[in-house]
PDB file of C-alpha atoms in Angstrom:
ATOM      1  CA  MET A   1      -9.927  -4.877 -49.943  1.00 59.00           C
ATOM      2  CA  PRO A   2      -6.585  -3.323 -50.811  1.00 66.00           C
ATOM      3  CA  PHE A   3      -4.518  -1.677 -48.048  1.00 69.00           C
ATOM      4  CA  THR A   4      -4.140   2.057 -48.573  1.00 71.00           C
ATOM      5  CA  LYS A   5      -1.279   3.983 -46.957  1.00 70.00           C
ATOM      6  CA  ILE A   6      -1.810   7.732 -46.239  1.00 66.00           C
ATOM      7  CA  ASP A   7       1.028   9.879 -45.443  1.00 67.00           C
ATOM      8  CA  LEU A   8      -0.144  12.250 -42.642  1.00 62.00           C
ATOM      9  CA  THR A   9       2.937  14.534 -43.127  1.00 63.00           C
ATOM     10  CA  LYS A  10       1.754  15.573 -46.658  1.00 65.00           C
ATOM     11  CA  GLY A  11      -1.421  17.114 -47.715  1.00 62.00           C
ATOM     12  CA  ILE A  12      -2.945  17.710 -44.206  1.00 64.00           C
ATOM     13  CA  THR A  13      -3.107  21.291 -42.925  1.00 69.00           C
ATOM     14  CA  GLY A  14      -4.847  22.958 -40.130  1.00 69.00           C
ATOM     15  CA  THR A  15      -6.563  21.244 -37.146  1.00 71.00           C
ATOM     16  CA  MET A  16      -7.741  17.744 -37.440  1.00 67.00           C
ATOM     17  CA  PRO A  17     -11.246  17.267 -36.245  1.00 68.00           C
ATOM     18  CA  VAL A  18     -12.157  14.880 -33.442  1.00 65.00           C
ATOM     19  CA  ALA A  19     -14.402  12.953 -35.839  1.00 65.00           C
ATOM     20  CA  ASN A  20     -11.483  12.301 -38.135  1.00 64.00           C
ATOM     21  CA  GLY A  21      -9.314  11.040 -35.426  1.00 62.00           C
ATOM     22  CA  GLY A  22      -7.652  14.273 -34.336  1.00 66.00           C
ATOM     23  CA  THR A  23      -7.866  16.372 -31.110  1.00 66.00           C
ATOM     24  CA  GLY A  24      -9.723  19.267 -32.573  1.00 67.00           C
ATOM     25  CA  LEU A  25      -6.959  21.409 -30.998  1.00 69.00           C
ATOM     26  CA  ALA A  26      -4.353  23.409 -32.800  1.00 67.00           C
ATOM     27  CA  SER A  27      -1.905  23.878 -30.026  1.00 69.00           C
ATOM     28  CA  GLY A  28      -1.485  23.139 -26.337  1.00 68.00           C
ATOM     29  CA  THR A  29      -0.642  25.242 -23.245  1.00 70.00           C
ATOM     30  CA  THR A  30       2.302  24.464 -20.945  1.00 70.00           C
ATOM     31  CA  GLY A  31       1.038  22.799 -17.665  1.00 65.00           C
ATOM     32  CA  GLN A  32      -2.280  21.526 -19.273  1.00 67.00           C
ATOM     33  CA  PHE A  33      -3.240  18.037 -20.428  1.00 64.00           C
ATOM     34  CA  LEU A  34      -5.858  16.613 -22.826  1.00 64.00           C
ATOM     35  CA  LYS A  35      -9.023  15.334 -21.292  1.00 64.00           C
ATOM     36  CA  PHE A  36     -12.342  13.879 -22.476  1.00 62.00           C
ATOM     37  CA  THR A  37     -15.384  15.877 -21.665  1.00 61.00           C
ATOM     38  CA  GLY A  38     -17.847  12.962 -21.631  1.00 61.00           C
ATOM     39  CA  SER A  39     -18.638  12.971 -25.279  1.00 61.00           C
ATOM     40  CA  THR A  40     -16.438  12.724 -28.354  1.00 56.00           C
ATOM     41  CA  VAL A  41     -15.154  16.199 -27.498  1.00 54.00           C
ATOM     42  CA  ILE A  42     -11.649  16.644 -26.230  1.00 61.00           C
ATOM     43  CA  GLY A  43     -10.577  19.775 -24.280  1.00 62.00           C
ATOM     44  CA  THR A  44      -7.676  20.922 -22.222  1.00 64.00           C
ATOM     45  CA  GLY A  45      -7.547  21.269 -18.459  1.00 64.00           C
ATOM     46  CA  GLU A  46      -5.386  22.080 -15.471  1.00 65.00           C
ATOM     47  CA  ALA A  47      -4.174  19.320 -13.439  1.00 62.00           C
ATOM     48  CA  GLY A  48      -6.563  18.686 -10.520  1.00 64.00           C
ATOM     49  CA  GLY A  49      -6.041  19.056  -6.719  1.00 65.00           C
ATOM     50  CA  GLY A  50      -3.961  16.769  -4.640  1.00 75.00           C
ATOM     51  CA  LYS A  51      -0.549  17.768  -5.800  1.00 90.00           C
ATOM     52  CA  ILE A  52       2.220  17.807  -3.258  1.00 93.00           C
ATOM     53  CA  ASN A  53       3.636  21.345  -3.006  1.00 94.00           C
ATOM     54  CA  GLN A  54       6.213  20.913  -0.249  1.00 96.00           C
ATOM     55  CA  ILE A  55       7.610  18.498   2.369  1.00 97.00           C
ATOM     56  CA  VAL A  56       9.493  19.427   5.447  1.00 97.00           C
ATOM     57  CA  HIS A  57      10.739  17.031   8.075  1.00 94.00           C
ATOM     58  CA  SER A  58      12.889  16.539  11.142  1.00 91.00           C
ATOM     59  CA  GLN A  59      14.286  13.302  12.646  1.00 85.00           C
ATOM     60  CA  SER A  60      16.764  11.939  15.014  1.00 79.00           C
ATOM     61  CA  ALA A  61      18.264   8.429  15.059  1.00 74.00           C
ATOM     62  CA  ASP A  62      19.694   8.655  18.606  1.00 65.00           C
ATOM     63  CA  ALA A  63      17.233  10.750  20.507  1.00 62.00           C
ATOM     64  CA  SER A  64      17.826  11.414  24.208  1.00 71.00           C
ATOM     65  CA  TYR A  65      15.302  10.519  26.795  1.00 77.00           C
ATOM     66  CA  ILE A  66      12.121  12.509  26.486  1.00 78.00           C
ATOM     67  CA  GLY A  67      10.000  11.513  29.518  1.00 77.00           C
ATOM     68  CA  THR A  68       7.372  13.016  31.869  1.00 79.00           C
ATOM     69  CA  ASN A  69       5.296  12.013  34.896  1.00 83.00           C
ATOM     70  CA  SER A  70       2.883  14.950  34.306  1.00 80.00           C
ATOM     71  CA  SER A  71      -0.733  14.373  33.885  1.00 83.00           C
ATOM     72  CA  SER A  72      -1.018  17.433  31.763  1.00 87.00           C
ATOM     73  CA  TYR A  73       0.380  17.909  28.324  1.00 89.00           C
ATOM     74  CA  VAL A  74       4.047  18.852  28.171  1.00 87.00           C
ATOM     75  CA  THR A  75       6.161  19.355  25.052  1.00 90.00           C
ATOM     76  CA  THR A  76       8.421  16.754  23.577  1.00 85.00           C
ATOM     77  CA  GLY A  77      10.446  19.386  21.992  1.00 85.00           C
ATOM     78  CA  GLN A  78       9.745  17.838  18.703  1.00 88.00           C
ATOM     79  CA  SER A  79       8.206  20.234  16.203  1.00 94.00           C
ATOM     80  CA  ILE A  80       8.078  21.202  12.570  1.00 96.00           C
ATOM     81  CA  THR A  81       7.246  24.394  10.859  1.00 97.00           C
ATOM     82  CA  ILE A  82       5.698  24.667   7.382  1.00 98.00           C
ATOM     83  CA  THR A  83       4.416  27.749   5.617  1.00 97.00           C
ATOM     84  CA  PRO A  84       1.352  26.890   3.293  1.00 97.00           C
ATOM     85  CA  SER A  85       1.088  28.562  -0.150  1.00 96.00           C
ATOM     86  CA  ALA A  86      -2.718  28.598   0.011  1.00 95.00           C
ATOM     87  CA  THR A  87      -5.298  28.954   2.768  1.00 95.00           C
ATOM     88  CA  ASN A  88      -7.276  25.917   1.478  1.00 94.00           C
ATOM     89  CA  SER A  89      -4.400  23.427   1.236  1.00 94.00           C
ATOM     90  CA  LYS A  90      -4.214  20.529   3.346  1.00 95.00           C
ATOM     91  CA  ILE A  91      -1.260  19.637   5.693  1.00 97.00           C
ATOM     92  CA  GLN A  92      -0.599  15.925   6.243  1.00 96.00           C
ATOM     93  CA  LEU A  93       1.350  15.262   9.409  1.00 96.00           C
ATOM     94  CA  ASN A  94       3.260  12.166  10.182  1.00 94.00           C
ATOM     95  CA  VAL A  95       4.797  11.624  13.648  1.00 90.00           C
ATOM     96  CA  PHE A  96       6.737   8.395  14.501  1.00 86.00           C
ATOM     97  CA  THR A  97       8.647   7.285  17.625  1.00 81.00           C
ATOM     98  CA  GLY A  98      10.410   3.962  17.604  1.00 71.00           C
ATOM     99  CA  ARG A  99      10.652   3.433  21.287  1.00 70.00           C
ATOM    100  CA  PRO A 100       8.176   5.035  23.593  1.00 72.00           C
ATOM    101  CA  TYR A 101       8.034   3.572  27.160  1.00 69.00           C
ATOM    102  CA  ASN A 102       5.593   3.226  29.972  1.00 69.00           C
ATOM    103  CA  SER A 103       7.055   2.337  33.331  1.00 70.00           C
ATOM    104  CA  GLY A 104       4.455   0.181  34.839  1.00 68.00           C
ATOM    105  CA  GLY A 105       1.100  -1.663  34.804  1.00 68.00           C
ATOM    106  CA  GLY A 106      -1.843   0.411  34.258  1.00 71.00           C
ATOM    107  CA  ASP A 107       0.200   3.421  32.920  1.00 74.00           C
ATOM    108  CA  SER A 108      -0.528   5.084  29.758  1.00 78.00           C
ATOM    109  CA  MET A 109       0.916   7.746  27.626  1.00 77.00           C
ATOM    110  CA  ALA A 110      -1.467  10.252  25.661  1.00 82.00           C
ATOM    111  CA  VAL A 111       0.105  11.961  22.580  1.00 85.00           C
ATOM    112  CA  ASN A 112      -1.334  15.095  20.769  1.00 90.00           C
ATOM    113  CA  ILE A 113      -0.163  17.655  18.161  1.00 92.00           C
ATOM    114  CA  TYR A 114      -0.506  21.305  18.877  1.00 94.00           C
ATOM    115  CA  SER A 115      -0.967  23.864  16.057  1.00 95.00           C
ATOM    116  CA  SER A 116       0.131  27.403  16.239  1.00 96.00           C
ATOM    117  CA  ALA A 117      -2.231  28.327  13.511  1.00 95.00           C
ATOM    118  CA  THR A 118      -5.372  27.536  15.747  1.00 93.00           C
ATOM    119  CA  SER A 119      -3.553  27.696  19.082  1.00 93.00           C
ATOM    120  CA  SER A 120      -5.172  24.320  19.848  1.00 92.00           C
ATOM    121  CA  TYR A 121      -4.510  20.592  19.826  1.00 90.00           C
ATOM    122  CA  LEU A 122      -5.595  18.887  16.592  1.00 91.00           C
ATOM    123  CA  GLY A 123      -6.745  15.557  18.195  1.00 84.00           C
ATOM    124  CA  THR A 124     -10.437  15.160  19.132  1.00 72.00           C
ATOM    125  CA  GLY A 125     -11.187  14.298  22.640  1.00 65.00           C
ATOM    126  CA  ASP A 126      -8.156  13.962  24.990  1.00 68.00           C
ATOM    127  CA  ASN A 127      -5.503  12.596  22.524  1.00 72.00           C
ATOM    128  CA  MET A 128      -4.604  11.430  19.035  1.00 77.00           C
ATOM    129  CA  ALA A 129      -2.708   8.304  20.256  1.00 75.00           C
ATOM    130  CA  LEU A 130      -2.583   6.330  23.594  1.00 75.00           C
ATOM    131  CA  VAL A 131       0.005   3.865  24.424  1.00 73.00           C
ATOM    132  CA  ARG A 132      -1.075   1.849  27.491  1.00 71.00           C
ATOM    133  CA  SER A 133       0.745  -1.122  29.396  1.00 71.00           C
ATOM    134  CA  ASN A 134      -1.560  -3.399  31.256  1.00 70.00           C
ATOM    135  CA  SER A 135       0.853  -5.209  33.482  1.00 67.00           C
ATOM    136  CA  ALA A 136       4.501  -4.366  32.907  1.00 67.00           C
ATOM    137  CA  VAL A 137       6.928  -2.061  31.179  1.00 67.00           C
ATOM    138  CA  ILE A 138       6.089  -1.615  27.498  1.00 67.00           C
ATOM    139  CA  TYR A 139       7.993  -0.394  24.515  1.00 70.00           C
ATOM    140  CA  VAL A 140       5.568   0.061  21.414  1.00 72.00           C
ATOM    141  CA  PRO A 141       6.581   2.124  18.342  1.00 78.00           C
ATOM    142  CA  PHE A 142       3.882   4.078  16.896  1.00 80.00           C
ATOM    143  CA  ASN A 143       2.902   6.405  14.058  1.00 85.00           C
ATOM    144  CA  ILE A 144       0.395   9.196  13.819  1.00 86.00           C
ATOM    145  CA  GLN A 145      -1.036  10.226  10.523  1.00 91.00           C
ATOM    146  CA  TRP A 146      -3.229  13.407  10.514  1.00 92.00           C
ATOM    147  CA  ILE A 147      -4.549  15.769   7.905  1.00 94.00           C
ATOM    148  CA  ASP A 148      -5.013  19.383   9.170  1.00 95.00           C
ATOM    149  CA  THR A 149      -7.626  21.282   7.150  1.00 93.00           C
ATOM    150  CA  THR A 150      -8.154  23.927   9.956  1.00 91.00           C
ATOM    151  CA  HIS A 151      -5.250  26.263   9.392  1.00 91.00           C
ATOM    152  CA  ASN A 152      -6.776  28.794   6.943  1.00 92.00           C
ATOM    153  CA  THR A 153      -3.450  30.836   6.601  1.00 95.00           C
ATOM    154  CA  THR A 154      -0.481  31.327   4.479  1.00 96.00           C
ATOM    155  CA  SER A 155       1.641  32.181   7.383  1.00 97.00           C
ATOM    156  CA  ALA A 156       4.196  29.764   9.026  1.00 97.00           C
ATOM    157  CA  ILE A 157       2.546  27.184  11.156  1.00 97.00           C
ATOM    158  CA  THR A 158       4.488  25.286  13.746  1.00 97.00           C
ATOM    159  CA  TYR A 159       3.219  21.764  14.865  1.00 97.00           C
ATOM    160  CA  THR A 160       4.431  20.578  18.173  1.00 95.00           C
ATOM    161  CA  VAL A 161       4.223  17.098  19.673  1.00 90.00           C
ATOM    162  CA  PHE A 162       2.853  16.965  23.188  1.00 90.00           C
ATOM    163  CA  PHE A 163       2.450  14.087  25.608  1.00 84.00           C
ATOM    164  CA  LYS A 164       1.390  13.330  29.263  1.00 85.00           C
ATOM    165  CA  SER A 165       1.512  10.307  31.461  1.00 82.00           C
ATOM    166  CA  SER A 166      -1.579   8.857  33.511  1.00 79.00           C
ATOM    167  CA  LEU A 167       0.234   7.357  36.489  1.00 75.00           C
ATOM    168  CA  ASN A 168       3.938   6.954  36.727  1.00 72.00           C
ATOM    169  CA  HIS A 169       6.620   7.872  34.184  1.00 73.00           C
ATOM    170  CA  SER A 170       6.145   7.799  30.362  1.00 76.00           C
ATOM    171  CA  TYR A 171       8.791   8.417  27.618  1.00 69.00           C
ATOM    172  CA  PHE A 172       8.088   9.627  24.192  1.00 71.00           C
ATOM    173  CA  ALA A 173      11.581   8.593  23.304  1.00 72.00           C
ATOM    174  CA  HIS A 174      13.570   6.113  25.443  1.00 70.00           C
ATOM    175  CA  GLN A 175      17.239   5.056  25.136  1.00 72.00           C
ATOM    176  CA  ASP A 176      18.411   5.183  21.589  1.00 72.00           C
ATOM    177  CA  SER A 177      15.020   5.962  20.223  1.00 75.00           C
ATOM    178  CA  VAL A 178      14.291   7.069  16.655  1.00 79.00           C
ATOM    179  CA  TRP A 179      11.685   9.742  15.981  1.00 82.00           C
ATOM    180  CA  HIS A 180      10.528  11.534  12.930  1.00 88.00           C
ATOM    181  CA  ILE A 181       8.059  14.340  12.277  1.00 92.00           C
ATOM    182  CA  GLN A 182       7.049  15.502   8.704  1.00 96.00           C
ATOM    183  CA  ALA A 183       4.579  18.012   7.278  1.00 97.00           C
ATOM    184  CA  THR A 184       3.422  17.654   3.736  1.00 97.00           C
ATOM    185  CA  GLU A 185       1.375  20.450   2.011  1.00 97.00           C
ATOM    186  CA  ILE A 186      -1.187  19.047  -0.381  1.00 95.00           C
ATOM    187  CA  LEU A 187      -2.806  21.582  -2.710  1.00 93.00           C
ATOM    188  CA  ALA A 188      -6.666  21.754  -3.047  1.00 84.00           C
TER     189      ALA A 188
END
């Protein structure tokens, strides 16, 4: 069988049908992509959800002592404010502290995040994270990841980290600690 070469730049006009190896489309639209619709038909579409719209963060590499002996939640002073672009977007929160501290055996520190949008803590039950020392002083870095789907607003939301101690003295940040808080808006 002889090999035949066809120059597609000559003699072809209009829209090439899908059956002949084309897309069936004459042009595209900015921000759209080609997609298969489950058959041999190709169409255009918007990119789906899950796009990151914005990221805001705050951090300190040499935090001062942030401690309490209160058995009720008190603020760490660590907060972040984000203004969602849509009421149905998700806000992913990331809170990290590199050197929390409990002062003695049987002591624990509970941590939670407060949302100004709902005027409530996001964690279920009593906390989002619990650092406990069974017998001695303990330093245990921890990270909280949380997806907030409760905000239903396009107004600014402030997320504030709170903590409390069960027995003695607990520190969210202790002696040259590193902490970080980040809010990421993920579009629906």
